[in-house]
GROMACS .gro file of C-alpha atoms in nm:
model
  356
    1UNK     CA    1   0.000   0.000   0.000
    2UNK     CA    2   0.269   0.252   0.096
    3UNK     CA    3   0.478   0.165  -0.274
    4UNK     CA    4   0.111   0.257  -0.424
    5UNK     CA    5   0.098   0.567  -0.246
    6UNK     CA    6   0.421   0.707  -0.270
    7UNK     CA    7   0.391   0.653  -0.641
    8UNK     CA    8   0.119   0.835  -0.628
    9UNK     CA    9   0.273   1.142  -0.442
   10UNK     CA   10   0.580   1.114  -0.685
   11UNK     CA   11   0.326   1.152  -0.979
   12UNK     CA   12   0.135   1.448  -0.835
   13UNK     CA   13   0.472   1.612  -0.775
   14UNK     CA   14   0.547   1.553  -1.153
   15UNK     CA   15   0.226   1.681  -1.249
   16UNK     CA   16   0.255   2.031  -1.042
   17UNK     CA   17   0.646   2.068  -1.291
   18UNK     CA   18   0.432   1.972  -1.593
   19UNK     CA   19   0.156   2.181  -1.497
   20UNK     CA   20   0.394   2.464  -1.500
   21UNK     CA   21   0.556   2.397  -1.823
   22UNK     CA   22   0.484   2.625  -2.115
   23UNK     CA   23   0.457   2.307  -2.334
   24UNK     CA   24   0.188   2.196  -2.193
   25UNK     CA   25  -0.026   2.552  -2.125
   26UNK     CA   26  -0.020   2.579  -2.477
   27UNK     CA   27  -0.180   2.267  -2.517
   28UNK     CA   28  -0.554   2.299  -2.411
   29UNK     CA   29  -0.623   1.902  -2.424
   30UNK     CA   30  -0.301   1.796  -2.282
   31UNK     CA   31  -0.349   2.085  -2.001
   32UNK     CA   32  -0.712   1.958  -1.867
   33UNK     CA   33  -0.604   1.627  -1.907
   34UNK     CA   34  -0.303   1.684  -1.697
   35UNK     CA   35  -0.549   1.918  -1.469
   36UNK     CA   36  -0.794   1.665  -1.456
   37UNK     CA   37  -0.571   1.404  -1.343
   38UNK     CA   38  -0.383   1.599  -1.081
   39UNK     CA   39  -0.719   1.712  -0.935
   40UNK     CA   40  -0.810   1.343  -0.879
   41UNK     CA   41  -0.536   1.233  -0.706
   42UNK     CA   42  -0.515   1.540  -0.435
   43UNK     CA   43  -0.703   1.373  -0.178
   44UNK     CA   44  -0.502   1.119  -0.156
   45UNK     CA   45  -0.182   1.311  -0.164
   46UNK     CA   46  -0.274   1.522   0.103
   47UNK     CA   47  -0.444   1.227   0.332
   48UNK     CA   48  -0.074   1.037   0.269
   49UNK     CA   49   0.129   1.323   0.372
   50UNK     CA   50  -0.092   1.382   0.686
   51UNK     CA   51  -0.059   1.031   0.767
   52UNK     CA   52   0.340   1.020   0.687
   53UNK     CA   53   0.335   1.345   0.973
   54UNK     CA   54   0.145   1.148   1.179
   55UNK     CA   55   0.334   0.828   1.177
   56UNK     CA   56   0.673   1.070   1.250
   57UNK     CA   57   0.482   1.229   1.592
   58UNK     CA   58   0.424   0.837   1.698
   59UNK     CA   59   0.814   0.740   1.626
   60UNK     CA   60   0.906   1.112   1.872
   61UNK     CA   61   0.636   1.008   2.140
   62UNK     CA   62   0.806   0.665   2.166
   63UNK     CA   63   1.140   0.806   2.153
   64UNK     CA   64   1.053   1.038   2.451
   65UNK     CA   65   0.882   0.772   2.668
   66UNK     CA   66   1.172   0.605   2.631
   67UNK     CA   67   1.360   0.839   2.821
   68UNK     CA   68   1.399   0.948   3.167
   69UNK     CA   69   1.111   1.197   3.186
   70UNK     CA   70   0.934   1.412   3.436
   71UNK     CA   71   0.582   1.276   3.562
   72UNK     CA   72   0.432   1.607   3.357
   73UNK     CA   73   0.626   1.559   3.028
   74UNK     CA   74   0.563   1.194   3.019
   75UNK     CA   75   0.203   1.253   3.098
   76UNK     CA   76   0.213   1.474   2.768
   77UNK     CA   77   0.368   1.245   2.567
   78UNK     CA   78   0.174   0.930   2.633
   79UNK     CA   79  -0.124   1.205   2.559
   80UNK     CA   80   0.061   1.238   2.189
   81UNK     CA   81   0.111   0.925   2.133
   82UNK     CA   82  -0.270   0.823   2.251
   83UNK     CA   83  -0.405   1.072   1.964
   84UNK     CA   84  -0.169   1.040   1.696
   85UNK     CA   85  -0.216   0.649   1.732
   86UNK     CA   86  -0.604   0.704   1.687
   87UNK     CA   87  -0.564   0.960   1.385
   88UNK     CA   88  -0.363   0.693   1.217
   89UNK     CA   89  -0.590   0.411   1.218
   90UNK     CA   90  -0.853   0.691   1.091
   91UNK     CA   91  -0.630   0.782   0.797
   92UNK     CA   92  -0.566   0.416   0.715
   93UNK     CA   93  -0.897   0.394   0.662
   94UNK     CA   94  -0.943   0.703   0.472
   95UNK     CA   95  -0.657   0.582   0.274
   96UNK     CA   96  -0.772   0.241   0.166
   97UNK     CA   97  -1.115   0.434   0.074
   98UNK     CA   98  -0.897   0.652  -0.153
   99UNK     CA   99  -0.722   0.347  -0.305
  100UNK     CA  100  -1.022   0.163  -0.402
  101UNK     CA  101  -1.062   0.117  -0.791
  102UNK     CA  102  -1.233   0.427  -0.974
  103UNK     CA  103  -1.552   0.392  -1.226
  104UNK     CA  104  -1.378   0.551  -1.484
  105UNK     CA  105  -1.720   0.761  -1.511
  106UNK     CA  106  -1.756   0.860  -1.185
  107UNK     CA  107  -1.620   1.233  -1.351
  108UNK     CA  108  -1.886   1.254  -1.612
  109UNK     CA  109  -2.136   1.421  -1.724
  110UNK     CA  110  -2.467   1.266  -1.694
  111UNK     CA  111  -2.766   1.221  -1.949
  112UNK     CA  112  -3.106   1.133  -1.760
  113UNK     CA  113  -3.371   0.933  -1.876
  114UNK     CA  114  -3.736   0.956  -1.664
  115UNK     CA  115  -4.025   0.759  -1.755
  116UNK     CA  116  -4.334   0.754  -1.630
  117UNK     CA  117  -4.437   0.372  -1.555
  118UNK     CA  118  -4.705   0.191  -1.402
  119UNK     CA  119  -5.003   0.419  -1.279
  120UNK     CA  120  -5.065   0.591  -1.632
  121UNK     CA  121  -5.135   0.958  -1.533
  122UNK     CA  122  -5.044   0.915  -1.196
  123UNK     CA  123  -4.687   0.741  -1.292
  124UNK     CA  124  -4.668   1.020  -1.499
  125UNK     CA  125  -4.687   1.335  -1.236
  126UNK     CA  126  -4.437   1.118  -1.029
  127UNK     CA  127  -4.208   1.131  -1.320
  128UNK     CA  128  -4.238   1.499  -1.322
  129UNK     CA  129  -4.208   1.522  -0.933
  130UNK     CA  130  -3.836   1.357  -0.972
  131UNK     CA  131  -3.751   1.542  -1.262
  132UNK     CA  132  -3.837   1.894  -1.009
  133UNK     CA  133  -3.651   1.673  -0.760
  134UNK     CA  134  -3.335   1.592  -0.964
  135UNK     CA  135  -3.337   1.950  -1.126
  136UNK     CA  136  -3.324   2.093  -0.740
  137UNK     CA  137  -3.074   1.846  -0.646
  138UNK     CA  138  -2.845   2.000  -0.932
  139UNK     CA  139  -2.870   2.325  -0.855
  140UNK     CA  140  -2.829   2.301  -0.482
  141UNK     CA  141  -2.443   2.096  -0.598
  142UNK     CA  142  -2.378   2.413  -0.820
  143UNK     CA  143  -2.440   2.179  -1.168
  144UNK     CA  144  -2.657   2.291  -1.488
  145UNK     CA  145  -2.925   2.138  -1.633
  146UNK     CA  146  -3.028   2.114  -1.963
  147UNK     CA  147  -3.384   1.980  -2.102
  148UNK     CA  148  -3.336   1.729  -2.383
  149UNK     CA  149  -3.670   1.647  -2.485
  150UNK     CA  150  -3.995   1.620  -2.290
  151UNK     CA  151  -4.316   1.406  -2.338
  152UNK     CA  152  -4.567   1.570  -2.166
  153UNK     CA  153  -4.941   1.441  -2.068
  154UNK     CA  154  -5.228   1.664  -2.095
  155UNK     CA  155  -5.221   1.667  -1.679
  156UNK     CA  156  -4.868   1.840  -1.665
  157UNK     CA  157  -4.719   1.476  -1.590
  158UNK     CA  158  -4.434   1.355  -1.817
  159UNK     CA  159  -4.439   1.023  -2.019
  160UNK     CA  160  -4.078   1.099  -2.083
  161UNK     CA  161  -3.823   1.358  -1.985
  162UNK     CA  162  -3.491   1.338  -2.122
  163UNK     CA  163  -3.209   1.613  -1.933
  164UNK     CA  164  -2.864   1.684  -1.977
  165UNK     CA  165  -2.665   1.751  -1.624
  166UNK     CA  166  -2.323   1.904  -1.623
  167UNK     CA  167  -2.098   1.968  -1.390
  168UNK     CA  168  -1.812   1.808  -1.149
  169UNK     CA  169  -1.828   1.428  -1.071
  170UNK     CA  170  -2.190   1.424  -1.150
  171UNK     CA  171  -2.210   1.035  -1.254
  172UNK     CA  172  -2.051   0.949  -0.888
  173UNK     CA  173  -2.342   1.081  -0.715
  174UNK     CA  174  -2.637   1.005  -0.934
  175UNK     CA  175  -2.521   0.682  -1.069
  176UNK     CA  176  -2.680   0.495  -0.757
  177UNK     CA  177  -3.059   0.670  -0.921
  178UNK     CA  178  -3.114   0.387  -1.175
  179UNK     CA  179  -3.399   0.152  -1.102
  180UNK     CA  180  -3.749   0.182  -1.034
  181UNK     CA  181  -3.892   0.445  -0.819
  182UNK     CA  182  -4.231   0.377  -0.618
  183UNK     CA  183  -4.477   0.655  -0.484
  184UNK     CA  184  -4.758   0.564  -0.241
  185UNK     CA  185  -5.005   0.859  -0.227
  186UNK     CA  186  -5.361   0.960  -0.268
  187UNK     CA  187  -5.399   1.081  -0.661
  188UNK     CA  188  -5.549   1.419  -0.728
  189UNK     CA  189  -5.804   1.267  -0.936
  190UNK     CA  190  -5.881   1.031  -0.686
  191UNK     CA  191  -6.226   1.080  -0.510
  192UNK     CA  192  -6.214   0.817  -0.282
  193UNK     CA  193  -5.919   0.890  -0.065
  194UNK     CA  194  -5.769   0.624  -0.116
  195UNK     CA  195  -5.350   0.527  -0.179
  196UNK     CA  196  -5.247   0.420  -0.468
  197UNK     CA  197  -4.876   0.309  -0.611
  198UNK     CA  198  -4.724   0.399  -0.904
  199UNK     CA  199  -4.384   0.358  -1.071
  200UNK     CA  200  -4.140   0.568  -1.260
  201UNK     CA  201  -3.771   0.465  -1.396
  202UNK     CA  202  -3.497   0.690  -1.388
  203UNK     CA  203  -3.183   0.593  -1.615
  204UNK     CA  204  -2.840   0.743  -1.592
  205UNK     CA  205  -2.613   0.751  -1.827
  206UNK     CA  206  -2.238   0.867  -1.840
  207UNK     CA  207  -2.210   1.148  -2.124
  208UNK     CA  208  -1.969   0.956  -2.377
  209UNK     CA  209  -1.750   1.153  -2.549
  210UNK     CA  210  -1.702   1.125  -2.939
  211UNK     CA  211  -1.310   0.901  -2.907
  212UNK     CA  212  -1.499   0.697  -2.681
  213UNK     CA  213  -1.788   0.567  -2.847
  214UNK     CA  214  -1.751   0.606  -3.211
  215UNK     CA  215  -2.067   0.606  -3.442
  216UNK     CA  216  -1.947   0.557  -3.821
  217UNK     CA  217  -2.222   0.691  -4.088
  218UNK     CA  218  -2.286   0.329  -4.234
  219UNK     CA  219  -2.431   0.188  -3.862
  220UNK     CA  220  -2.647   0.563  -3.859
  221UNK     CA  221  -3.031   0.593  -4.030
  222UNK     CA  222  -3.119   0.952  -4.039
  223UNK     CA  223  -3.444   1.018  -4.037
  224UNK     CA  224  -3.606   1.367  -4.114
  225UNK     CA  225  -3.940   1.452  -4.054
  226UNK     CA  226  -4.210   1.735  -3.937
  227UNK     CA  227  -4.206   1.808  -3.570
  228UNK     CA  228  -4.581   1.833  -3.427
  229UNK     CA  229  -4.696   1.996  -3.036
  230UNK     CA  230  -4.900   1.889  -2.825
  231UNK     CA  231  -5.229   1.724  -2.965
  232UNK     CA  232  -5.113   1.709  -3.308
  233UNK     CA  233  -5.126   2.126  -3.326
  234UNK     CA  234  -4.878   2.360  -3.401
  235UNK     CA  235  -4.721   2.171  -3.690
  236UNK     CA  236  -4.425   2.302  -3.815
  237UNK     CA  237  -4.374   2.393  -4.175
  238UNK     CA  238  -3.998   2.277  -4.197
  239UNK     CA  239  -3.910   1.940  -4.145
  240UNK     CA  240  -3.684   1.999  -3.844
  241UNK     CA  241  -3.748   1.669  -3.628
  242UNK     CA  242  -3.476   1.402  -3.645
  243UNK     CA  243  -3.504   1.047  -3.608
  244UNK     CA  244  -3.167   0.883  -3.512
  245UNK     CA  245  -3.102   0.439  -3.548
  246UNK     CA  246  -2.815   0.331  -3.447
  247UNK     CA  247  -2.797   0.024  -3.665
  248UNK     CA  248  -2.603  -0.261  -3.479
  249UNK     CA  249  -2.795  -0.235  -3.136
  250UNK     CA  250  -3.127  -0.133  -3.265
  251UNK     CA  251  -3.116   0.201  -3.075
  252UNK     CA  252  -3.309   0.514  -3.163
  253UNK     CA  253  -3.358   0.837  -3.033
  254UNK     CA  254  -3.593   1.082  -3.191
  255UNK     CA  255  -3.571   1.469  -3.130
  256UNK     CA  256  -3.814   1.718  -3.175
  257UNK     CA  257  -3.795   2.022  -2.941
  258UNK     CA  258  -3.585   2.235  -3.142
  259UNK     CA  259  -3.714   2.395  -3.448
  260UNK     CA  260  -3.348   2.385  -3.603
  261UNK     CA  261  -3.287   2.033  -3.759
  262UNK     CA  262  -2.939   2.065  -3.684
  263UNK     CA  263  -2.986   2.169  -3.301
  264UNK     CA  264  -3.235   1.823  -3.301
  265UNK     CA  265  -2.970   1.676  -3.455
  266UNK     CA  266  -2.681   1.768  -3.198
  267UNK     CA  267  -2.885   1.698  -2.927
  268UNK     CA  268  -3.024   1.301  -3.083
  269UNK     CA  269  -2.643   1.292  -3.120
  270UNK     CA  270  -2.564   1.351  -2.725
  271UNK     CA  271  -2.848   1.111  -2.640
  272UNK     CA  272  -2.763   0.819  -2.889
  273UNK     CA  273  -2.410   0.847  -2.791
  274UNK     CA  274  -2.466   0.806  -2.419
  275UNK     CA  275  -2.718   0.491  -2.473
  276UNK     CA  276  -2.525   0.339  -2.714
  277UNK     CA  277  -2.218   0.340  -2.446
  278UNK     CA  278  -2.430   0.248  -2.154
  279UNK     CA  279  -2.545  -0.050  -2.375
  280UNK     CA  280  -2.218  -0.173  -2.436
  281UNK     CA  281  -2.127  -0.134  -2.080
  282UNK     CA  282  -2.410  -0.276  -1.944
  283UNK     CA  283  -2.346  -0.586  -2.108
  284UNK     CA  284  -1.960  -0.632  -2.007
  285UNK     CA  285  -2.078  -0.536  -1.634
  286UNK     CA  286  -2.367  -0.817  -1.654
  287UNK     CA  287  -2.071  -1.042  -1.750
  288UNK     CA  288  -1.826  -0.884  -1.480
  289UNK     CA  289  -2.112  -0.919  -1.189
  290UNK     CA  290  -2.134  -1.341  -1.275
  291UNK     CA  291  -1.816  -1.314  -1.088
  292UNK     CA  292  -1.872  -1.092  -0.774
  293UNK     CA  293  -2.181  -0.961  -0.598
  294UNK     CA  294  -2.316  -0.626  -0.680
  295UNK     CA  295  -2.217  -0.361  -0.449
  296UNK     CA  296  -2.576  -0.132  -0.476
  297UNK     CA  297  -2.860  -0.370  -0.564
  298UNK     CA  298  -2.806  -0.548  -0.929
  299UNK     CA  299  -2.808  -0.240  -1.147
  300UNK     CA  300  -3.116  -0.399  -1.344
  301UNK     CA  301  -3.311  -0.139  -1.410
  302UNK     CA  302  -3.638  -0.294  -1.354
  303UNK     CA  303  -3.547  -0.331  -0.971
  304UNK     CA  304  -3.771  -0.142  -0.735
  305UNK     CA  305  -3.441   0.084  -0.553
  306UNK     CA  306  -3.684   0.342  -0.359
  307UNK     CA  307  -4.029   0.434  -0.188
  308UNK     CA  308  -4.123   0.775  -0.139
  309UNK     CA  309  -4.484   0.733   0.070
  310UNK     CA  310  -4.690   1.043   0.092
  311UNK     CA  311  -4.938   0.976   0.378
  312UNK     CA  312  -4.543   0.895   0.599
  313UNK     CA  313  -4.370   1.160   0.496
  314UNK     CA  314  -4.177   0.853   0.443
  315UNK     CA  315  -3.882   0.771   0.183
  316UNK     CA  316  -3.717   0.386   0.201
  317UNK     CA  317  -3.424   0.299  -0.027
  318UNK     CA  318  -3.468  -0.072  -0.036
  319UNK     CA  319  -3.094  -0.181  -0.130
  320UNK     CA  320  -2.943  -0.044   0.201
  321UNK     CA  321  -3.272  -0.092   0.388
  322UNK     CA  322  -3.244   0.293   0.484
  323UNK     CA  323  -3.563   0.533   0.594
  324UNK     CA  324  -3.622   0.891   0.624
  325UNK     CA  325  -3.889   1.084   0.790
  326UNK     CA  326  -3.792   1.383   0.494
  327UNK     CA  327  -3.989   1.332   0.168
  328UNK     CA  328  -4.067   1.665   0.145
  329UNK     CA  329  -3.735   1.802   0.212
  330UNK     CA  330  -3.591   1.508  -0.045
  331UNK     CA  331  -3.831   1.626  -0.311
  332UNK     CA  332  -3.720   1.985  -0.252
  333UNK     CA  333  -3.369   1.806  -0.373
  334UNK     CA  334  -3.208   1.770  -0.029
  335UNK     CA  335  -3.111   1.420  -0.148
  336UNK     CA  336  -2.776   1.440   0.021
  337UNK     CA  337  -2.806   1.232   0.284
  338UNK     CA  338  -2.943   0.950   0.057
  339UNK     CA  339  -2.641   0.949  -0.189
  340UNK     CA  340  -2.384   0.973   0.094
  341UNK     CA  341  -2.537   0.708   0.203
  342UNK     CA  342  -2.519   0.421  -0.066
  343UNK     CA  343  -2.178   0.598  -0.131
  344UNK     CA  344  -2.047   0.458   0.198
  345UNK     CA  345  -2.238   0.118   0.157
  346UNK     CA  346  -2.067   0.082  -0.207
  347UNK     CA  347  -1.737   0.171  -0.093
  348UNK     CA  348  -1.782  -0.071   0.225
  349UNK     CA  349  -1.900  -0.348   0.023
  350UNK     CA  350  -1.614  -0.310  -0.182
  351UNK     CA  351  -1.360  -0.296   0.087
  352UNK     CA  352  -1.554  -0.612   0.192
  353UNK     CA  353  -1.453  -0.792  -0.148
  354UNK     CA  354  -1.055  -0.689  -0.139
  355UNK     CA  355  -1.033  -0.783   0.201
  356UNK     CA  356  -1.194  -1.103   0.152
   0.00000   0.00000   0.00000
């Protein structure tokens, strides 16, 4: 562990010289590459060189109880050595934490997918409720959101909302949202009183850049055709909608909310990208997780993650078996102490496997 980590100090010290090094300021890729990389690996620095401090006020305690002191001094010292003992076993944890393998996405971008599922209208206002939820969750972390395309019922619920969120290691703190999400409430259309359950699915998807997943032209059908609103009114007189397949996996992504065809076109793009990477990498993880146990639940996005019950105030995530008395405060977006959550329980899990 301490070979790992000094390598990893002796690369951070060679990024700060390259980092400085006109070469490479001229360079915009090379520069946020080298930016991004040092950025991810401060942490750890730091936490090693606290813990390298540490382990040098534990070798001076000894060194002084070792000696002939006063009653006072070797009071102090056995003090010392009492809390620089404790701080190190904290670090070492901290430190095997920060050595755990990274998702390689955990950085990215994120596109969103919401659906509106079982429940028909109902399902469909849910939808929209986590789509406020998500949107408020964003903001309150300092990212940006940006609609994709929206398939709105006549109630204000949405069949399907598609966003864009930007902003720093978004897919590590939203990549746990995948599944199926269950709401227990009384409907406004319903006379009765009485609770119903609906469902909604929520996909995330790492934004894949263009060297990462290539599309050639030969595995693309364009399609062109007329966007229409809501109802079937409002048709446009250009054909501006675009219909995207992506050939090999079947995948297509339509776009419509634009009225340029090229705007529809950049934004199908951004979408088709980001599902045709998730595809593939949903189908090497399936084949990685025949050979471990999933950390958070099995990723299948048909599994029921969460419960958010209205007449409770109530919200359970199912995979950690955690509840909160804070619905309203998680819809407002305050989903903090959710994420942190199945954060820990990942990273323990994991910890769990290397250890084992």
């Amino acid at each position: 562990m301490y070979d790992q980590l000094q390598a990893v100090e002796d690369r951070y010290e060679e990024l700060g010289e390259l980092l400085s090094d006109p070469e490479v300021i001229s360079d915009t890729k090379r520069l946020m590459a080298l930016t991004k990389e040092e950025a991810s690996i401060r942490e750890t620095v730091a936490t090693y060189r606290r813990y390298k401090k540490v382990l040098e006020t534990i070798s001076d305690s000894e060194e002084l109880l070792a000696e002939n002191l006063d009653a006072e001094m070797a009071e102090l010292a056995k003090e010392e050595l009492s809390e620089a003992k404790a701080e190190k076993s904290e670090l070492e944890e901290q430190i095997k934490i920060l050595l755990l393998p990274k998702d390689p996405n955990d950085d990215k971008n994120i596109i969103m997918e919401i659906r509106g599922a079982a429940g028909g209208d109902e399902a469909a206002l849910f939808a929209g409720d986590l789509f406020e939820m998500y949107q408020r969750y964003a903001a309150n972390e300092g990212w940006k959101t940006e609609l994709l395309e929206a398939n709105i019922t006549g109630i204000g619920g949405y069949k399907e909302v598609i966003m864009m969120i930007t902003g720093d290691n978004v897919f590590s703190k939203l990549k746990y949202e995948s599944g199926a999400h269950r709401v227990q409430r009384v409907p406004s259309t319903e006379s009765q009183g009485r609770v119903h359950t609906s469902t909604a699915t929520v996909v995330v998807m790492p934004e894949a850049e263009e060297v990462e997943i290539e599309i050639e032209d030969k595995d693309l059908r364009v399609d062109i055709y007329h966007a229409s609103g809501a109802g079937g009114q409002h048709i446009n007189k250009t054909a501006s909608a675009v219909r995207l397949t992506h050939l090999p996996t079947g995948i297509v992504v339509a776009m419509q909310d634009e009225r340029s065809q090229l705007k529809n076109r950049e934004k199908a793009m951004k979408v088709l990208r980001a599902r045709v990477y998730d595809h593939y990498a949903t189908a090497a993880q399936s084949e990685y997780d025949e050979n471990r146990k999933s950390a958070v639940g099995t990723g299948d996005r048909s599994e029921r993650i969460r419960t958010y019950n209205f007449p409770q105030n109530r919200v359970t995530d199912h995979r950690i078996g955690l509840t909160i008395q804070k619905l309203d405060q998680i819809l407002a977006g305050k989903l903090g102490e959710i994420i942190d959550a199945l954060i820990v329980y990942d990273q323990t899990k994991k910890l769990e496997e290397l250890n084992g």
